[in-house]
Short mmCIF file of C-alpha atoms and ligand atoms in Angstrom, two decimals:
data_model
loop_
_atom_site.label_atom_id
_atom_site.label_comp_id
_atom_site.label_asym_id
_atom_site.label_seq_id
_atom_site.Cartn_x
_atom_site.Cartn_y
_atom_site.Cartn_z
CA MET A 1 87.23 15.66 -3.61
CA GLU A 2 86.13 18.68 -1.62
CA LYS A 3 88.53 21.37 -0.45
CA LEU A 4 88.38 24.42 1.76
CA VAL A 5 89.68 27.68 0.35
CA VAL A 6 90.55 30.31 2.99
CA LYS A 7 91.66 33.88 2.30
CA GLY A 8 93.47 35.02 5.42
CA GLY A 9 93.67 38.35 7.18
CA LYS A 10 90.04 38.89 8.18
CA ARG A 11 89.29 39.85 11.78
CA LEU A 12 86.60 37.44 13.04
CA CYS A 13 83.80 39.02 15.07
CA GLY A 14 80.34 37.97 16.21
CA GLU A 15 78.68 34.98 17.86
CA VAL A 16 79.01 31.26 17.27
CA THR A 17 76.97 28.46 18.83
CA ILE A 18 78.81 25.29 19.77
CA SER A 19 77.35 21.88 18.86
CA GLY A 20 77.01 18.82 21.08
CA ALA A 21 80.23 17.05 22.05
CA LYS A 22 81.50 14.59 19.44
CA ASN A 23 83.39 12.43 21.90
CA ALA A 24 80.35 12.19 24.19
CA ALA A 25 77.98 11.41 21.30
CA VAL A 26 80.14 8.62 19.87
CA ALA A 27 80.10 6.92 23.30
CA ILE A 28 76.50 7.62 24.33
CA ILE A 29 75.02 6.30 21.06
CA PRO A 30 76.62 2.83 21.48
CA ALA A 31 75.81 3.02 25.22
CA ALA A 32 72.15 3.04 24.15
CA ILE A 33 72.64 -0.66 23.27
CA LEU A 34 72.56 -1.32 27.03
CA VAL A 35 69.10 0.24 27.34
CA ASP A 36 66.09 -2.04 27.33
CA GLY A 37 63.69 0.53 25.93
CA THR A 38 63.72 3.68 23.89
CA CYS A 39 66.06 6.55 24.60
CA ILE A 40 65.95 9.98 23.08
CA ILE A 41 69.31 11.72 22.85
CA GLU A 42 69.30 15.47 22.27
CA ASN A 43 72.01 17.95 21.20
CA ILE A 44 73.65 15.39 18.89
CA PRO A 45 76.24 17.08 16.62
CA ALA A 46 75.52 16.74 12.88
CA ILE A 47 78.90 15.20 11.98
CA LYS A 48 80.15 12.22 9.99
CA ASP A 49 81.19 10.12 13.02
CA VAL A 50 77.60 10.25 14.33
CA THR A 51 76.21 9.07 10.99
CA VAL A 52 78.65 6.17 10.97
CA ILE A 53 77.97 4.98 14.55
CA CYS A 54 74.19 5.25 13.99
CA SER A 55 74.38 3.07 10.89
CA ILE A 56 76.43 0.48 12.80
CA LEU A 57 73.70 0.36 15.49
CA GLU A 58 71.08 -0.17 12.77
CA GLU A 59 73.12 -3.06 11.34
CA LEU A 60 73.16 -4.62 14.80
CA GLY A 61 69.35 -4.54 14.84
CA ALA A 62 68.58 -1.28 16.69
CA LYS A 63 65.88 1.09 15.45
CA VAL A 64 67.46 4.50 14.95
CA GLU A 65 65.33 7.47 13.98
CA PHE A 66 66.29 11.15 13.81
CA LEU A 67 63.37 13.20 15.21
CA ASP A 68 65.15 16.32 13.96
CA LYS A 69 68.71 17.18 12.91
CA TYR A 70 69.97 17.09 16.52
CA THR A 71 67.72 14.54 18.24
CA VAL A 72 67.96 10.80 17.79
CA LYS A 73 65.58 8.13 19.08
CA ILE A 74 67.20 4.72 19.62
CA ASP A 75 65.33 1.54 20.44
CA SER A 76 67.84 -1.24 21.12
CA SER A 77 65.33 -3.87 22.26
CA SER A 78 65.70 -5.63 18.90
CA VAL A 79 69.54 -5.72 18.89
CA ASN A 80 70.31 -9.33 17.99
CA LYS A 81 73.66 -9.20 16.18
CA TYR A 82 77.05 -8.86 17.78
CA THR A 83 79.30 -8.42 14.74
CA ALA A 84 80.30 -4.90 13.75
CA PRO A 85 81.39 -4.94 10.11
CA TYR A 86 84.86 -3.70 9.19
CA GLU A 87 83.69 -1.39 6.39
CA HIS A 88 81.97 0.86 8.99
CA VAL A 89 84.22 0.29 11.97
CA ARG A 90 87.40 1.22 10.13
CA LYS A 91 86.05 4.75 9.67
CA MET A 92 86.00 5.61 13.35
CA ARG A 93 88.07 4.96 16.40
CA ALA A 94 85.15 5.11 18.84
CA SER A 95 83.66 1.91 17.41
CA TYR A 96 85.57 0.18 20.21
CA TYR A 97 82.70 1.22 22.53
CA LEU A 98 80.62 -1.45 20.80
CA LEU A 99 82.74 -4.04 22.62
CA GLY A 100 81.75 -2.88 26.11
CA ALA A 101 78.11 -2.24 25.18
CA LEU A 102 77.55 -5.54 23.33
CA LEU A 103 79.35 -7.59 25.99
CA GLY A 104 77.17 -6.00 28.66
CA ARG A 105 73.91 -6.45 26.75
CA ILE A 106 74.18 -9.68 24.73
CA LYS A 107 77.35 -11.18 26.23
CA LYS A 108 79.14 -11.43 22.89
CA ALA A 109 80.96 -8.94 20.70
CA ASP A 110 82.86 -9.30 17.46
CA VAL A 111 84.22 -5.87 16.51
CA ALA A 112 86.86 -5.10 13.89
CA LEU A 113 89.86 -3.18 15.20
CA PRO A 114 89.24 0.56 15.10
CA GLY A 115 90.28 3.09 12.47
CA GLY A 116 90.07 6.86 12.89
CA CYS A 117 92.87 9.40 13.04
CA ASN A 118 96.36 7.96 12.87
CA PHE A 119 98.88 9.36 15.31
CA GLY A 120 101.13 6.49 16.24
CA SER A 121 100.30 3.26 17.96
CA ARG A 122 96.82 3.29 19.49
CA PRO A 123 96.58 0.17 21.66
CA ILE A 124 93.38 -0.93 23.43
CA ASP A 125 95.07 -3.29 25.89
CA GLN A 126 93.57 -1.47 28.90
CA HIS A 127 90.03 -1.93 27.52
CA LEU A 128 90.68 -5.67 27.08
CA LYS A 129 92.30 -5.96 30.51
CA GLY A 130 89.11 -4.52 32.05
CA PHE A 131 86.82 -6.88 30.10
CA LYS A 132 88.94 -9.89 31.11
CA ALA A 133 88.84 -8.85 34.78
CA LEU A 134 85.04 -8.69 34.53
CA GLY A 135 85.01 -12.28 33.26
CA ALA A 136 85.07 -11.99 29.46
CA ALA A 137 87.09 -14.37 27.30
CA ILE A 138 88.93 -12.51 24.55
CA ASP A 139 90.09 -14.13 21.32
CA ASP A 140 93.88 -13.98 21.29
CA CYS A 141 94.00 -14.10 17.49
CA ALA A 142 92.56 -10.60 17.30
CA GLU A 143 95.72 -9.15 15.79
CA GLU A 144 95.64 -11.70 12.94
CA THR A 145 91.93 -11.53 12.13
CA GLY A 146 91.73 -7.76 12.44
CA ALA A 147 88.85 -8.10 14.91
CA ILE A 148 88.31 -8.57 18.62
CA TYR A 149 85.98 -11.38 19.63
CA ALA A 150 84.83 -11.35 23.26
CA GLU A 151 82.25 -13.43 25.06
CA THR A 152 81.11 -14.10 28.59
CA GLU A 153 78.67 -16.27 30.51
CA GLY A 154 77.87 -13.16 32.55
CA LEU A 155 80.10 -10.30 33.69
CA ILE A 156 80.89 -10.06 37.40
CA GLY A 157 81.92 -6.85 39.16
CA THR A 158 85.55 -6.57 40.20
CA ASN A 159 88.41 -4.10 40.77
CA VAL A 160 90.20 -2.77 37.69
CA TYR A 161 93.31 -0.60 37.88
CA LEU A 162 94.12 1.12 34.59
CA ASP A 163 97.88 1.27 33.93
CA VAL A 164 97.38 4.21 31.57
CA VAL A 165 94.92 7.07 32.04
CA SER A 166 92.71 6.28 29.05
CA VAL A 167 89.44 7.96 28.04
CA GLY A 168 88.37 5.01 25.91
CA ALA A 169 89.23 2.32 28.46
CA THR A 170 87.48 4.23 31.27
CA ILE A 171 84.26 4.52 29.27
CA ASN A 172 84.41 1.02 27.81
CA VAL A 173 84.92 -0.73 31.16
CA MET A 174 82.16 1.46 32.65
CA LEU A 175 79.81 0.35 29.83
CA ALA A 176 80.61 -3.33 30.36
CA ALA A 177 80.22 -3.06 34.16
CA THR A 178 76.84 -1.27 34.08
CA LEU A 179 74.81 -4.49 33.82
CA ALA A 180 77.41 -6.76 35.51
CA ARG A 181 76.56 -8.66 38.69
CA GLY A 182 77.99 -6.88 41.74
CA THR A 183 80.23 -3.86 42.11
CA THR A 184 83.09 -2.75 39.86
CA ILE A 185 85.68 -0.22 40.99
CA ILE A 186 87.85 1.31 38.26
CA GLU A 187 90.95 3.15 39.49
CA ASN A 188 93.27 5.61 37.76
CA VAL A 189 90.50 6.58 35.37
CA ALA A 190 90.36 9.52 32.95
CA LYS A 191 88.26 12.53 34.02
CA GLU A 192 87.34 14.21 30.73
CA PRO A 193 83.94 15.98 30.65
CA HIS A 194 82.57 13.41 28.20
CA ILE A 195 83.28 10.61 30.70
CA VAL A 196 81.04 12.37 33.20
CA ASP A 197 78.48 12.84 30.42
CA VAL A 198 78.40 9.11 29.58
CA ALA A 199 78.00 8.26 33.30
CA ASN A 200 75.19 10.83 33.61
CA PHE A 201 73.45 9.33 30.56
CA LEU A 202 73.67 5.80 32.00
CA ASN A 203 72.47 6.97 35.43
CA ALA A 204 69.54 8.79 33.80
CA MET A 205 68.59 5.40 32.28
CA GLY A 206 68.76 3.64 35.68
CA ALA A 207 72.46 2.76 36.12
CA ASN A 208 74.21 3.22 39.47
CA ILE A 209 77.57 4.88 38.73
CA LYS A 210 79.40 7.12 41.18
CA GLY A 211 82.66 9.04 41.00
CA ALA A 212 82.84 9.93 37.28
CA GLY A 213 85.07 13.02 37.07
CA THR A 214 87.30 11.78 39.93
CA ASP A 215 90.16 9.23 39.89
CA VAL A 216 87.93 6.32 40.94
CA ILE A 217 84.62 5.22 39.44
CA LYS A 218 82.34 2.82 41.33
CA ILE A 219 79.66 0.98 39.40
CA HIS A 220 76.99 -1.04 41.20
CA GLY A 221 75.64 -3.33 38.49
CA VAL A 222 71.89 -3.12 37.85
CA GLU A 223 69.64 -5.70 36.18
CA LYS A 224 68.49 -3.49 33.36
CA LEU A 225 68.34 0.08 32.09
CA HIS A 226 65.08 1.78 31.19
CA GLY A 227 64.47 4.34 28.45
CA GLY A 228 64.56 8.09 28.91
CA THR A 229 65.66 11.40 27.44
CA TYR A 230 69.15 12.88 27.73
CA SER A 231 70.90 15.96 26.33
CA ILE A 232 74.61 15.84 25.41
CA ILE A 233 77.06 18.47 26.74
CA PRO A 234 78.62 21.08 24.39
CA ASP A 235 81.83 20.22 22.56
CA GLN A 236 84.86 21.42 24.52
CA ILE A 237 87.22 21.14 21.53
CA GLU A 238 84.96 22.86 19.01
CA ALA A 239 84.59 25.71 21.53
CA GLY A 240 88.36 25.85 21.99
CA THR A 241 88.90 25.96 18.23
CA PHE A 242 86.71 29.08 17.86
CA MET A 243 88.35 30.67 20.92
CA VAL A 244 91.76 30.21 19.27
CA ALA A 245 90.38 31.67 16.01
CA ALA A 246 89.43 34.87 17.89
CA ALA A 247 92.95 35.23 19.30
CA ALA A 248 94.55 34.29 15.96
CA THR A 249 92.72 36.96 13.98
CA GLY A 250 92.75 39.71 16.62
CA GLY A 251 88.98 39.25 16.61
CA ASP A 252 86.15 39.39 19.13
CA ILE A 253 83.99 36.25 19.33
CA LEU A 254 81.25 35.28 21.76
CA VAL A 255 81.34 31.47 21.90
CA LYS A 256 77.86 30.35 23.00
CA ASN A 257 76.62 27.04 24.47
CA VAL A 258 79.80 26.15 26.36
CA ILE A 259 80.55 25.03 29.91
CA PRO A 260 83.25 27.59 30.84
CA LYS A 261 84.73 25.27 33.52
CA HIS A 262 85.60 22.73 30.78
CA MET A 263 87.61 25.43 29.03
CA ASP A 264 89.82 26.45 32.00
CA SER A 265 93.17 25.18 30.64
CA VAL A 266 92.48 26.58 27.14
CA SER A 267 91.29 29.95 28.51
CA ALA A 268 94.39 30.22 30.75
CA LYS A 269 96.75 29.64 27.79
CA LEU A 270 94.88 32.13 25.61
CA VAL A 271 95.23 34.76 28.35
CA GLU A 272 99.00 34.03 28.44
CA THR A 273 99.14 34.69 24.68
CA GLY A 274 97.68 38.15 25.34
CA ALA A 275 94.00 37.56 24.53
CA LYS A 276 91.23 38.74 26.83
CA VAL A 277 88.85 35.95 27.95
CA LEU A 278 85.53 36.83 29.59
CA GLU A 279 83.43 34.03 31.09
CA PHE A 280 79.64 34.09 31.42
CA ASP A 281 77.19 31.37 32.57
CA ASP A 282 77.18 29.38 29.34
CA SER A 283 79.32 31.42 26.99
CA ILE A 284 82.85 32.79 26.68
CA ARG A 285 83.96 35.95 24.87
CA VAL A 286 87.51 36.02 23.50
CA ILE A 287 89.04 39.28 22.33
CA GLY A 288 92.33 39.00 20.49
CA SER A 289 94.94 41.68 21.16
CA GLY A 290 96.47 41.67 17.68
CA THR A 291 99.83 40.44 18.98
CA ILE A 292 100.33 36.82 20.03
CA LYS A 293 102.81 36.29 22.86
CA PRO A 294 104.80 33.01 22.88
CA VAL A 295 103.80 30.40 25.51
CA ASN A 296 104.88 26.92 26.61
CA ILE A 297 102.31 24.12 26.62
CA LYS A 298 102.28 20.48 27.71
CA THR A 299 99.29 18.31 26.81
CA LEU A 300 97.87 16.21 29.66
CA PRO A 301 94.73 14.28 30.52
CA TYR A 302 91.87 16.50 31.80
CA PRO A 303 91.95 18.90 33.63
CA GLY A 304 95.32 19.45 31.92
CA PHE A 305 95.67 21.06 28.51
CA PRO A 306 93.85 18.86 25.93
CA THR A 307 95.87 17.07 23.25
CA ASP A 308 92.92 17.71 20.90
CA MET A 309 93.69 21.47 21.10
CA GLN A 310 97.41 21.01 20.41
CA PRO A 311 97.47 21.57 16.61
CA GLN A 312 95.23 24.68 16.80
CA PHE A 313 97.61 26.25 19.36
CA VAL A 314 100.72 25.33 17.37
CA SER A 315 99.21 27.16 14.37
CA LEU A 316 98.45 30.17 16.57
CA LEU A 317 101.96 30.20 18.03
CA ALA A 318 103.50 29.88 14.55
CA ALA A 319 102.55 33.55 14.14
CA SER A 320 103.56 34.68 17.64
CA SER A 321 106.16 37.28 18.54
CA GLY A 322 108.76 34.83 19.95
CA THR A 323 109.66 31.20 20.64
CA SER A 324 107.22 28.71 22.20
CA THR A 325 107.47 25.02 23.04
CA VAL A 326 104.61 22.53 22.86
CA THR A 327 105.13 19.09 24.43
CA GLU A 328 102.76 16.26 23.46
CA SER A 329 102.53 13.85 26.35
CA VAL A 330 99.33 11.94 25.47
CA TRP A 331 99.99 10.57 21.96
CA GLU A 332 103.33 9.23 20.78
CA SER A 333 103.11 10.94 17.41
CA ARG A 334 100.80 13.90 16.89
CA PHE A 335 102.87 16.38 14.91
CA GLN A 336 102.28 15.05 11.36
CA TYR A 337 100.46 18.25 10.42
CA VAL A 338 103.57 20.35 11.19
CA ASP A 339 105.03 19.56 7.73
CA GLU A 340 102.01 21.36 6.26
CA LEU A 341 102.63 24.42 8.46
CA LEU A 342 106.27 24.48 7.33
CA ARG A 343 105.01 24.74 3.76
CA MET A 344 103.13 27.88 4.83
CA GLY A 345 106.39 29.41 6.05
CA ALA A 346 106.23 28.39 9.73
CA ASP A 347 109.52 27.92 11.59
CA ILE A 348 109.01 24.79 13.72
CA THR A 349 111.46 22.10 14.80
CA ILE A 350 110.24 18.77 16.17
CA SER A 351 112.44 17.07 18.72
CA GLY A 352 110.82 13.85 19.93
CA ARG A 353 107.56 14.81 21.57
CA ARG A 354 108.37 18.53 21.62
CA ALA A 355 107.73 21.20 19.01
CA ILE A 356 109.86 24.35 19.16
CA ILE A 357 107.96 27.10 17.42
CA ARG A 358 109.64 30.34 16.39
CA GLY A 359 106.98 32.88 15.49
CA THR A 360 106.99 34.16 11.91
CA GLY A 361 104.53 35.22 9.19
CA LEU A 362 102.45 32.55 7.42
CA SER A 363 101.59 32.58 3.70
CA GLY A 364 98.84 30.67 1.99
CA THR A 365 99.55 27.60 -0.13
CA GLN A 366 98.01 24.14 -0.68
CA VAL A 367 98.07 22.01 2.48
CA ARG A 368 96.24 18.91 3.62
CA ALA A 369 94.33 17.94 6.75
CA THR A 370 96.42 15.06 8.10
CA ASP A 371 93.77 14.25 10.76
CA LEU A 372 90.76 15.88 12.41
CA ARG A 373 92.48 18.36 14.75
CA GLY A 374 95.44 18.77 12.38
CA GLY A 375 92.81 19.91 9.86
CA ALA A 376 91.42 22.43 12.38
CA GLY A 377 94.99 23.69 12.84
CA MET A 378 95.24 24.23 9.06
CA VAL A 379 92.05 26.32 9.09
CA ILE A 380 93.43 28.49 11.93
CA ALA A 381 96.68 28.90 9.98
CA GLY A 382 94.73 29.79 6.82
CA LEU A 383 92.74 32.45 8.69
CA MET A 384 96.02 34.11 9.77
CA ALA A 385 98.01 33.63 6.56
CA LYS A 386 98.71 36.16 3.86
CA GLY A 387 96.92 35.13 0.65
CA GLU A 388 94.97 31.98 -0.15
CA THR A 389 95.24 28.62 1.62
CA VAL A 390 93.69 25.55 -0.01
CA ILE A 391 93.07 22.67 2.40
CA THR A 392 92.59 19.18 0.99
CA ASP A 393 91.53 15.91 2.70
CA ILE A 394 88.80 17.76 4.58
CA GLN A 395 86.88 14.52 5.16
CA TYR A 396 88.85 14.42 8.42
CA ILE A 397 87.44 17.80 9.47
CA ASP A 398 83.90 16.69 8.58
CA ARG A 399 84.27 13.72 10.93
CA GLY A 400 84.19 15.99 13.95
CA TYR A 401 83.18 19.59 13.15
CA GLU A 402 79.63 20.52 12.22
CA ASN A 403 79.46 23.02 9.34
CA MET A 404 82.83 24.42 10.26
CA GLU A 405 83.20 26.72 7.27
CA GLU A 406 79.66 28.07 7.60
CA LYS A 407 80.24 28.93 11.26
CA PHE A 408 83.51 30.70 10.34
CA ARG A 409 81.86 32.50 7.42
CA LYS A 410 79.18 33.94 9.74
CA LEU A 411 82.03 35.38 11.84
CA GLY A 412 83.39 37.19 8.79
CA ALA A 413 85.94 34.67 7.49
CA ASP A 414 86.54 34.41 3.76
CA ILE A 415 86.25 30.62 3.54
CA LYS A 416 84.44 28.39 1.08
CA ARG A 417 84.12 24.71 0.24
CA ILE A 418 84.78 23.78 -3.36
CA ASP A 419 84.21 20.52 -5.15
CA ASP A 420 87.20 19.70 -7.28
C1 EPZ B 1 90.03 9.84 23.14
O1 EPZ B 1 90.74 8.85 22.41
C2 EPZ B 1 89.50 10.82 22.12
N1 EPZ B 1 88.63 10.11 21.20
C3 EPZ B 1 90.66 11.49 21.39
O2 EPZ B 1 90.11 12.51 20.57
C4 EPZ B 1 91.61 12.14 22.39
O3 EPZ B 1 92.76 12.61 21.72
C5 EPZ B 1 92.03 11.13 23.46
O4 EPZ B 1 90.87 10.52 24.06
C6 EPZ B 1 92.84 11.77 24.58
O5 EPZ B 1 92.10 12.80 25.17
C7 EPZ B 1 87.40 9.80 21.57
O6 EPZ B 1 86.93 10.12 22.65
C8 EPZ B 1 86.58 9.09 20.57
P1 EPZ B 1 93.02 7.35 25.23
P2 EPZ B 1 91.14 7.49 23.11
O7 EPZ B 1 92.58 5.94 25.39
O8 EPZ B 1 90.09 7.13 24.11
C9 EPZ B 1 97.26 5.10 25.49
C10 EPZ B 1 89.73 13.71 18.60
O9 EPZ B 1 90.49 14.40 17.87
N2 EPZ B 1 96.46 3.86 25.65
O10 EPZ B 1 92.69 8.31 26.32
O11 EPZ B 1 91.42 6.51 22.04
C11 EPZ B 1 97.15 5.67 24.10
O12 EPZ B 1 98.05 5.07 23.21
C12 EPZ B 1 90.20 12.39 19.14
O13 EPZ B 1 88.58 14.06 18.90
C13 EPZ B 1 97.08 2.66 25.96
O14 EPZ B 1 98.31 2.59 26.08
O15 EPZ B 1 92.46 7.92 23.86
C14 EPZ B 1 97.44 7.15 24.36
O16 EPZ B 1 98.81 7.33 24.41
C15 EPZ B 1 91.50 11.98 18.60
N3 EPZ B 1 96.30 1.55 26.10
C16 EPZ B 1 96.86 7.38 25.75
O17 EPZ B 1 96.72 6.08 26.34
C17 EPZ B 1 94.94 1.57 25.99
O18 EPZ B 1 94.31 0.53 26.15
C18 EPZ B 1 95.49 8.07 25.80
O19 EPZ B 1 94.57 7.37 24.96
C19 EPZ B 1 94.34 2.79 25.69
C20 EPZ B 1 95.10 3.93 25.52
#
């Protein structure tokens, strides 16, 4: 079991380069199943979730070859299987994208129900509603067998209204509709940057998708997609995590390879906490003031404040100079990591979906990463805490952050990975 050991109190300064977006990569790689040819995907983050989704594609019959650490070549012309095995699928939530991609390409999909981070019930009813509207038959026994089986004689474009603004359902229905006959209009869709990225990837391969990034996406089905080369956008949440680290340590960090527009809600909150945020073309410099002012936050779908930045901000605010509230409105239960912060001396009360955070000093102790972003929150807390923080269960962090401790070490953090 590997652990991270962080000695807090260092001011982080310097430059860090952000990797490709995890949540775009884990959708674009399965989207390559729809391509009748070879696609080359650049700026892939070197993280566990990418390794897992690539090996699932190989099991389905695709040829997957890494040209270098960050560039993958995928040839899906030989995809001939439609069953995604549970032992892989259980490791990552985004495996549900295999449903939309396989249905679109080979008209059948048998995918075990997804795993990934656990923060309350994570239904996929809106994905299934979209597939059904497009003409897929879905096996009703899915709950009992632990898998979803879907098949179709041929998907036909239609109108789909999503009852919940869902990133996954938006992308999945878009994937299924790409090769459907006729036009599909999806309303009340999510607008996250990675949704636009998936649409841009598909369009670069010959799809006809309009409106990604707005409330309505229109997909004119095409007969087939051709190969091509595409480069993934930078990771909004990794960038946000380093921006928070600058504010948390009173540091001065230039976060490179970002799209500043994607960071608007995070930048605005950091400014409210007293940090200085300077935007450039493709980088952002954050200068911490040394004192963290309390703020109130509510998580929302994009362009609102991202739920995936919630734990990092709660850690930051745990050391602020007053009382803050953070309301989680996307996930029903995303405060599991707070128990770990309490063990570091934080003063936080959870009331339903709201955390009330009274700023105090943090002290190092042994804590665990309860999930990916909860783990990032523990690292931020460790960087601020007095003494040594030991973080266990870091396999969650490795799912979504590339070389996190090395990037922090280069900024001056005292952090190391140990093998127990
Ligand atoms: C994506 O999850 C991200 N994962 C999550 O990031 C992120 O927290 C989430 O979007 C919200 O931004 C990936 O992109 C792989 P949703 P997703 O469908 O698509 C409800 C991280 O840390 N809902 O937008 O699974 C659902 O319960 C991860 O990087 C339904 O009710 O999230 C939730 O309350 C964690 N029915 C809300 O919608 C559905 O059919 C938003 O979920 C689907 C969702």
